mmCIF file of C-alpha atoms in Angstrom:
data_model
loop_
_atom_site.group_PDB
_atom_site.id
_atom_site.type_symbol
_atom_site.label_atom_id
_atom_site.label_comp_id
_atom_site.label_asym_id
_atom_site.label_seq_id
_atom_site.Cartn_x
_atom_site.Cartn_y
_atom_site.Cartn_z
ATOM 1 C CA PRO T 551 36.116 -78.780 50.030
ATOM 2 C CA ASP T 552 32.445 -77.639 50.861
ATOM 3 C CA PRO T 553 29.912 -80.052 48.781
ATOM 4 C CA SER T 554 27.199 -77.835 49.126
ATOM 5 C CA CYS T 555 29.052 -74.803 47.081
ATOM 6 C CA PRO T 556 29.885 -76.204 43.317
ATOM 7 C CA GLN T 557 32.620 -73.833 42.676
ATOM 8 C CA ASP T 558 34.575 -74.756 45.421
ATOM 9 C CA LYS T 559 35.760 -78.271 43.737
ATOM 10 C CA GLU T 560 37.644 -75.936 41.686
ATOM 11 C CA SER T 561 39.383 -73.728 44.317
ATOM 12 C CA SER T 562 43.201 -73.965 45.109
ATOM 13 C CA CYS T 563 45.394 -72.174 47.592
ATOM 14 C CA ILE T 564 48.052 -69.992 46.076
ATOM 15 C CA PHE T 565 50.482 -68.004 48.096
ATOM 16 C CA TYR T 566 50.357 -64.539 47.387
ATOM 17 C CA LYS T 567 53.109 -62.828 49.475
ATOM 18 C CA PHE T 568 54.761 -62.308 53.017
ATOM 19 C CA THR T 569 54.258 -59.415 54.815
ATOM 20 C CA PRO T 570 56.448 -58.434 57.610
ATOM 21 C CA SER T 571 55.123 -57.484 61.201
ATOM 22 C CA ASP T 572 56.012 -55.210 63.255
ATOM 23 C CA THR T 573 54.894 -57.624 65.912
ATOM 24 C CA ASN T 574 57.627 -60.250 64.889
ATOM 25 C CA ASN T 575 60.034 -57.597 64.927
ATOM 26 C CA TYR T 576 59.496 -56.473 68.557
ATOM 27 C CA LEU T 577 59.516 -60.157 69.564
ATOM 28 C CA GLN T 578 63.086 -60.819 67.906
ATOM 29 C CA LEU T 579 64.421 -57.799 69.808
ATOM 30 C CA TYR T 580 62.892 -59.222 72.682
ATOM 31 C CA ASN T 581 64.752 -62.591 71.890
ATOM 32 C CA VAL T 582 68.071 -60.751 71.404
ATOM 33 C CA PHE T 583 67.720 -58.971 74.683
ATOM 34 C CA ALA T 584 66.929 -62.115 76.480
ATOM 35 C CA LEU T 585 69.942 -64.010 74.725
ATOM 36 C CA PHE T 586 72.245 -60.745 76.006
ATOM 37 C CA TRP T 587 70.243 -60.898 79.877
ATOM 38 C CA GLY T 588 70.997 -64.793 79.886
ATOM 39 C CA MET T 589 74.594 -65.022 78.727
ATOM 40 C CA PHE T 590 75.427 -61.984 81.056
ATOM 41 C CA PHE T 591 73.482 -63.443 84.115
ATOM 42 C CA ALA T 592 75.505 -67.078 83.592
ATOM 43 C CA SER T 593 78.402 -65.106 83.412
ATOM 44 C CA ALA T 594 77.568 -63.715 86.529
ATOM 45 C CA PHE T 595 76.508 -66.263 88.386
ATOM 46 C CA GLY T 596 79.741 -68.248 87.970
ATOM 47 C CA GLU T 597 81.818 -64.914 88.952
ATOM 48 C CA MET T 598 79.447 -65.145 92.395
ATOM 49 C CA VAL T 599 79.840 -68.947 93.077
ATOM 50 C CA LEU T 600 83.621 -68.863 92.672
ATOM 51 C CA ALA T 601 83.634 -65.311 94.562
ATOM 52 C CA GLY T 602 81.913 -66.747 97.514
ATOM 53 C CA ALA T 603 84.337 -70.003 98.115
ATOM 54 C CA PHE T 604 87.312 -67.892 97.706
ATOM 55 C CA SER T 605 86.302 -65.341 100.411
ATOM 56 C CA SER T 606 85.156 -67.899 102.515
ATOM 57 C CA TRP T 607 88.644 -69.220 102.505
ATOM 58 C CA TYR T 608 89.867 -65.755 103.265
ATOM 59 C CA TRP T 609 87.944 -64.815 106.096
ATOM 60 C CA ALA T 610 88.246 -67.960 107.801
ATOM 61 C CA ASP T 611 90.722 -67.543 111.256
ATOM 62 C CA ASP T 612 91.742 -71.154 110.911
ATOM 63 C CA LYS T 613 92.478 -71.877 107.037
ATOM 64 C CA SER T 614 92.524 -75.400 107.779
ATOM 65 C CA LYS T 615 89.516 -75.804 110.009
ATOM 66 C CA ASP T 616 87.165 -73.205 109.831
ATOM 67 C CA LEU T 617 86.340 -73.911 106.102
ATOM 68 C CA PRO T 618 83.066 -75.718 104.831
ATOM 69 C CA ALA T 619 83.618 -79.132 103.720
ATOM 70 C CA LEU T 620 82.082 -78.059 99.998
ATOM 71 C CA PRO T 621 83.392 -74.424 99.468
ATOM 72 C CA ILE T 622 81.883 -74.582 96.062
ATOM 73 C CA GLY T 623 78.622 -76.366 97.142
ATOM 74 C CA SER T 624 78.194 -73.867 99.833
ATOM 75 C CA SER T 625 79.089 -70.821 97.578
ATOM 76 C CA LEU T 626 76.268 -72.160 95.097
ATOM 77 C CA TRP T 627 73.853 -72.909 97.680
ATOM 78 C CA ARG T 628 74.062 -69.318 99.202
ATOM 79 C CA THR T 629 73.916 -67.582 95.532
ATOM 80 C CA ILE T 630 70.835 -69.470 94.799
ATOM 81 C CA ARG T 631 69.197 -68.611 97.990
ATOM 82 C CA TYR T 632 69.992 -65.168 99.013
ATOM 83 C CA HIS T 633 71.785 -63.554 95.520
ATOM 84 C CA LEU T 634 70.056 -64.195 92.374
ATOM 85 C CA GLY T 635 68.301 -60.944 92.475
ATOM 86 C CA THR T 636 71.735 -59.361 92.865
ATOM 87 C CA LEU T 637 72.934 -61.071 89.707
ATOM 88 C CA ALA T 638 69.815 -60.256 87.741
ATOM 89 C CA PHE T 639 69.981 -56.522 88.224
ATOM 90 C CA GLY T 640 74.082 -56.490 87.658
ATOM 91 C CA SER T 641 73.489 -58.396 84.457
ATOM 92 C CA LEU T 642 70.684 -56.334 83.300
ATOM 93 C CA ILE T 643 72.447 -53.560 83.517
ATOM 94 C CA ILE T 644 75.247 -54.699 81.062
ATOM 95 C CA ALA T 645 72.406 -55.902 78.980
ATOM 96 C CA ILE T 646 70.657 -52.813 78.298
ATOM 97 C CA ILE T 647 74.337 -51.097 77.635
ATOM 98 C CA ARG T 648 74.491 -53.943 74.916
ATOM 99 C CA MET T 649 71.239 -53.569 73.186
ATOM 100 C CA ILE T 650 72.236 -49.627 73.051
ATOM 101 C CA ARG T 651 75.597 -50.640 71.206
ATOM 102 C CA LEU T 652 73.401 -53.010 69.100
ATOM 103 C CA ALA T 653 71.193 -49.981 68.112
ATOM 104 C CA ILE T 654 73.881 -47.751 67.159
ATOM 105 C CA GLN T 655 75.453 -50.295 64.907
ATOM 106 C CA TYR T 656 72.207 -50.566 63.319
ATOM 107 C CA ILE T 657 71.720 -47.050 62.840
ATOM 108 C CA GLU T 658 75.008 -46.848 61.290
ATOM 109 C CA ASP T 659 74.331 -49.511 58.754
ATOM 110 C CA LYS T 660 71.086 -47.847 58.071
ATOM 111 C CA ILE T 661 72.989 -44.371 57.309
ATOM 112 C CA LYS T 662 75.524 -46.273 55.001
ATOM 113 C CA GLU T 663 72.572 -48.012 53.260
ATOM 114 C CA LYS T 664 70.948 -44.757 52.481
ATOM 115 C CA ASN T 665 74.036 -43.352 51.599
ATOM 116 C CA LEU T 666 73.827 -40.440 54.111
ATOM 117 C CA ASP T 667 76.897 -41.194 55.742
ATOM 118 C CA ASN T 668 79.399 -38.132 55.945
ATOM 119 C CA ILE T 669 82.451 -37.085 58.192
ATOM 120 C CA PHE T 670 80.100 -35.323 60.682
ATOM 121 C CA THR T 671 77.990 -38.818 61.002
ATOM 122 C CA LYS T 672 80.976 -41.055 61.041
ATOM 123 C CA ILE T 673 82.651 -38.740 64.139
ATOM 124 C CA ILE T 674 79.199 -39.004 66.010
ATOM 125 C CA MET T 675 78.842 -42.598 65.609
ATOM 126 C CA CYS T 676 82.717 -43.445 66.353
ATOM 127 C CA CYS T 677 82.051 -41.434 69.557
ATOM 128 C CA CYS T 678 78.782 -43.254 70.497
ATOM 129 C CA LYS T 679 80.429 -46.504 69.949
ATOM 130 C CA CYS T 680 83.592 -45.849 71.839
ATOM 131 C CA PHE T 681 81.587 -44.378 74.841
ATOM 132 C CA PHE T 682 79.296 -47.288 75.259
ATOM 133 C CA TRP T 683 82.015 -49.808 74.600
ATOM 134 C CA CYS T 684 84.106 -48.161 77.550
ATOM 135 C CA LEU T 685 80.847 -47.782 79.617
ATOM 136 C CA GLU T 686 80.076 -51.662 79.207
ATOM 137 C CA LYS T 687 83.570 -52.686 80.214
ATOM 138 C CA PHE T 688 83.686 -50.163 83.415
ATOM 139 C CA LEU T 689 80.431 -51.495 84.329
ATOM 140 C CA LYS T 690 81.602 -55.220 83.931
ATOM 141 C CA PHE T 691 84.731 -54.241 86.207
ATOM 142 C CA ILE T 692 82.056 -52.578 88.640
ATOM 143 C CA ASN T 693 79.625 -55.473 88.944
ATOM 144 C CA ARG T 694 82.811 -58.064 89.280
ATOM 145 C CA ASN T 695 84.045 -56.252 92.142
ATOM 146 C CA ALA T 696 80.277 -55.829 93.794
ATOM 147 C CA TYR T 697 79.774 -59.315 93.506
ATOM 148 C CA ILE T 698 82.917 -60.234 95.426
ATOM 149 C CA ILE T 699 81.836 -57.514 98.231
ATOM 150 C CA THR T 700 78.292 -59.171 98.048
ATOM 151 C CA ALA T 701 79.685 -62.715 98.402
ATOM 152 C CA SER T 702 81.760 -61.460 101.611
ATOM 153 C CA TYR T 703 79.123 -59.292 103.143
ATOM 154 C CA GLY T 704 75.877 -60.265 101.708
ATOM 155 C CA TYR T 705 75.015 -56.503 100.635
ATOM 156 C CA ASN T 706 72.940 -55.572 97.874
ATOM 157 C CA PHE T 707 73.739 -54.665 94.589
ATOM 158 C CA CYS T 708 73.888 -50.676 95.058
ATOM 159 C CA ARG T 709 75.498 -51.093 98.074
ATOM 160 C CA SER T 710 78.056 -53.315 96.960
ATOM 161 C CA ALA T 711 78.854 -51.587 93.761
ATOM 162 C CA ARG T 712 79.322 -48.406 96.027
ATOM 163 C CA GLU T 713 81.653 -49.875 98.410
ATOM 164 C CA ALA T 714 83.762 -51.767 95.782
ATOM 165 C CA PHE T 715 83.882 -48.376 93.724
ATOM 166 C CA SER T 716 84.987 -46.217 96.788
ATOM 167 C CA LEU T 717 87.478 -49.153 97.880
ATOM 168 C CA ILE T 718 89.155 -49.436 94.668
ATOM 169 C CA THR T 719 89.233 -45.756 94.050
ATOM 170 C CA ARG T 720 91.021 -45.175 97.698
ATOM 171 C CA ASN T 721 93.766 -47.785 96.502
ATOM 172 C CA MET T 722 93.768 -47.174 92.920
ATOM 173 C CA VAL T 723 97.688 -47.762 92.600
ATOM 174 C CA ARG T 724 97.510 -50.759 94.245
ATOM 175 C CA ALA T 725 94.538 -52.212 91.935
ATOM 176 C CA ALA T 726 96.261 -50.851 88.668
ATOM 177 C CA VAL T 727 99.502 -52.859 89.316
ATOM 178 C CA LEU T 728 97.723 -55.696 90.637
ATOM 179 C CA ASP T 729 95.606 -55.603 87.472
ATOM 180 C CA LYS T 730 98.498 -55.360 85.119
ATOM 181 C CA VAL T 731 100.747 -57.817 86.818
ATOM 182 C CA THR T 732 97.911 -60.417 87.121
ATOM 183 C CA ASP T 733 97.056 -59.995 83.494
ATOM 184 C CA PHE T 734 100.908 -60.288 82.068
ATOM 185 C CA LEU T 735 100.959 -63.553 84.299
ATOM 186 C CA LEU T 736 97.822 -65.182 82.889
ATOM 187 C CA PHE T 737 98.662 -64.161 79.635
ATOM 188 C CA MET T 738 102.032 -66.017 79.967
ATOM 189 C CA GLY T 739 100.321 -69.117 81.379
ATOM 190 C CA LYS T 740 97.963 -69.097 78.082
ATOM 191 C CA LEU T 741 100.830 -68.702 75.721
ATOM 192 C CA VAL T 742 102.550 -71.706 76.985
ATOM 193 C CA VAL T 743 99.919 -74.103 77.298
ATOM 194 C CA VAL T 744 98.738 -72.909 73.788
ATOM 195 C CA GLY T 745 102.337 -72.981 72.450
ATOM 196 C CA SER T 746 103.018 -76.270 73.896
ATOM 197 C CA VAL T 747 100.003 -77.951 72.447
ATOM 198 C CA THR T 748 100.571 -76.402 69.110
ATOM 199 C CA VAL T 749 103.797 -77.759 68.965
ATOM 200 C CA LEU T 750 103.069 -81.125 69.927
ATOM 201 C CA ALA T 751 100.278 -81.107 67.596
ATOM 202 C CA PHE T 752 102.168 -80.082 64.722
ATOM 203 C CA TYR T 753 104.862 -82.749 65.402
ATOM 204 C CA VAL T 754 102.289 -85.503 65.389
ATOM 205 C CA PHE T 755 100.198 -84.959 62.363
ATOM 206 C CA SER T 756 103.261 -83.864 60.306
ATOM 207 C CA GLY T 757 104.782 -87.042 61.091
ATOM 208 C CA LYS T 758 108.046 -85.955 62.765
ATOM 209 C CA LEU T 759 107.812 -88.084 65.776
ATOM 210 C CA ASP T 760 107.608 -91.311 63.653
ATOM 211 C CA GLY T 761 110.149 -93.271 64.953
ATOM 212 C CA GLU T 762 111.141 -91.091 67.593
ATOM 213 C CA VAL T 763 109.084 -92.173 70.395
ATOM 214 C CA PRO T 764 108.779 -95.745 71.641
ATOM 215 C CA LEU T 765 105.246 -95.957 70.785
ATOM 216 C CA ASP T 766 103.590 -97.973 68.029
ATOM 217 C CA LEU T 767 101.357 -95.411 66.922
ATOM 218 C CA ALA T 768 100.136 -94.823 63.321
ATOM 219 C CA THR T 769 100.692 -91.481 62.293
ATOM 220 C CA PRO T 770 97.707 -90.279 60.458
ATOM 221 C CA LYS T 771 98.263 -89.083 56.877
ATOM 222 C CA LEU T 772 97.006 -85.910 55.957
ATOM 223 C CA ASN T 773 97.199 -83.552 53.039
ATOM 224 C CA TYR T 774 96.650 -80.624 54.919
ATOM 225 C CA TYR T 775 98.004 -81.342 58.693
ATOM 226 C CA PHE T 776 98.207 -77.309 59.457
ATOM 227 C CA VAL T 777 94.014 -77.766 59.501
ATOM 228 C CA PRO T 778 93.986 -79.779 62.619
ATOM 229 C CA VAL T 779 96.655 -77.924 64.129
ATOM 230 C CA ILE T 780 94.719 -74.752 63.828
ATOM 231 C CA ILE T 781 91.745 -76.093 65.547
ATOM 232 C CA ILE T 782 93.812 -77.871 67.881
ATOM 233 C CA ALA T 783 95.498 -74.324 68.664
ATOM 234 C CA ILE T 784 92.238 -72.734 68.734
ATOM 235 C CA SER T 785 90.531 -75.389 71.239
ATOM 236 C CA ALA T 786 93.428 -75.092 73.550
ATOM 237 C CA TYR T 787 93.289 -71.132 74.055
ATOM 238 C CA MET T 788 89.517 -71.458 74.793
ATOM 239 C CA ILE T 789 89.810 -73.898 77.156
ATOM 240 C CA SER T 790 93.065 -72.230 78.912
ATOM 241 C CA SER T 791 91.091 -69.204 78.985
ATOM 242 C CA CYS T 792 88.398 -70.900 80.735
ATOM 243 C CA PHE T 793 90.668 -72.397 83.380
ATOM 244 C CA PHE T 794 92.994 -69.339 83.651
ATOM 245 C CA SER T 795 89.736 -67.267 84.440
ATOM 246 C CA VAL T 796 88.971 -68.814 87.442
ATOM 247 C CA PHE T 797 92.712 -67.552 88.871
ATOM 248 C CA SER T 798 91.635 -64.286 87.676
ATOM 249 C CA MET T 799 88.615 -64.607 89.921
ATOM 250 C CA ALA T 800 90.630 -65.910 92.513
ATOM 251 C CA VAL T 801 93.304 -63.449 92.442
ATOM 252 C CA ASP T 802 90.250 -60.221 92.321
ATOM 253 C CA THR T 803 88.352 -61.994 95.238
ATOM 254 C CA LEU T 804 91.476 -62.018 97.550
ATOM 255 C CA PHE T 805 92.865 -58.685 96.754
ATOM 256 C CA LEU T 806 89.556 -56.851 97.427
ATOM 257 C CA CYS T 807 89.237 -58.987 100.718
ATOM 258 C CA PHE T 808 92.597 -58.163 101.531
ATOM 259 C CA LEU T 809 91.999 -54.161 101.070
ATOM 260 C CA LEU T 810 88.914 -55.016 103.104
ATOM 261 C CA ASP T 811 91.006 -56.482 105.814
ATOM 262 C CA LEU T 812 93.368 -53.880 106.080
ATOM 263 C CA GLU T 813 90.806 -50.702 106.224
ATOM 264 C CA LYS T 814 88.724 -52.812 108.851
ATOM 265 C CA ASN T 815 91.878 -53.145 111.226
ATOM 266 C CA ASP T 816 93.299 -49.535 110.346
ATOM 267 C CA GLY T 817 93.733 -47.811 113.594
ATOM 268 C CA GLU T 818 92.545 -50.430 115.835
ATOM 269 C CA GLU T 819 94.516 -51.233 119.040
ATOM 270 C CA ASN T 820 94.298 -54.991 118.982
ATOM 271 C CA PRO T 821 93.785 -55.582 114.971
ATOM 272 C CA HIS T 822 92.363 -58.824 113.968
ATOM 273 C CA TYR T 823 93.619 -59.649 110.411
ATOM 274 C CA HIS T 824 91.978 -62.555 108.635
ATOM 275 C CA MET T 825 94.773 -62.928 106.115
ATOM 276 C CA SER T 826 97.419 -65.690 105.629
ATOM 277 C CA LYS T 827 100.391 -65.643 107.889
ATOM 278 C CA ASN T 828 102.963 -65.711 104.954
ATOM 279 C CA LEU T 829 100.936 -62.386 103.708
ATOM 280 C CA MET T 830 101.383 -61.001 107.018
ATOM 281 C CA LYS T 831 105.155 -61.410 106.868
ATOM 282 C CA ILE T 832 105.117 -60.217 103.489
ATOM 283 C CA LEU T 833 103.559 -57.318 104.285
ATOM 284 C CA ASN T 834 105.571 -57.198 107.873
ATOM 285 C CA ILE T 835 102.356 -55.999 109.694
ATOM 286 C CA LYS T 836 102.996 -57.772 112.916
ATOM 287 C CA GLN T 837 106.280 -56.060 113.188
ATOM 288 C CA LYS T 838 105.130 -52.673 112.333
ATOM 289 C CA LYS T 839 102.473 -53.270 114.896
ATOM 290 C CA THR T 840 104.763 -54.181 117.484
ATOM 291 C CA LYS T 841 106.794 -51.273 116.532
ATOM 292 C CA GLU T 842 104.122 -48.702 117.080
ATOM 293 C CA ASN T 843 102.979 -50.019 120.407
#
């Protein structure tokens, strides 16, 4: 209080009201956009590092000698030194599309809140959400393959995306078959892992293993033993998804490198393939070239 003002001794601070600020709203949008951009950048960074490690194995002439001592470490260093701009630009595109989808959802919620929705607006909103969802999936697919081209040849994002799109378009049947077969096998792998862990957890927490195993383990007494079983099943699915995503990236990288290898040596008199000998035997490439010569 100010001693020179006699009335200041009786003054007090009273909360009047909180007024929303437009600046705070814009800052919240900035935070959400930064969150999306950071998430997609981290995901793209992991894909680029894995693609660099797998592609270095494929393009090595001698698979046992020409590989770097630490493929993951070498790929990590190349990604940090040369390709962060490519990752930032690719993840920026996906983040913008995600913000557009968020804006469409916000508009739809406001329309419902004001009771202005009708059959026409519902159709428009549904079409917009479907279109941008498909666009995001397509761009993620293009980005993933663009990162593989960048990891193999060091091209910038635009050139890599163009090369990847044209390469997949020329081999659409192969890409579609491999994608579906890979998805099925990875799904079965996840199913086996999650099912095995869930069944084991059920037997442990339900007490059905008491006296069945030669281990002196105290079975926890639970009123609702299905709760930890469900938690373990969800955790097992998340962990198995992370592990199998590495296999998925390996399949996509080797497949794209295989297509590049085929087109690079197509029509050459003395083709120099980088694929493994087992893959050449499966595709009968050597025998085919011998017969043509």
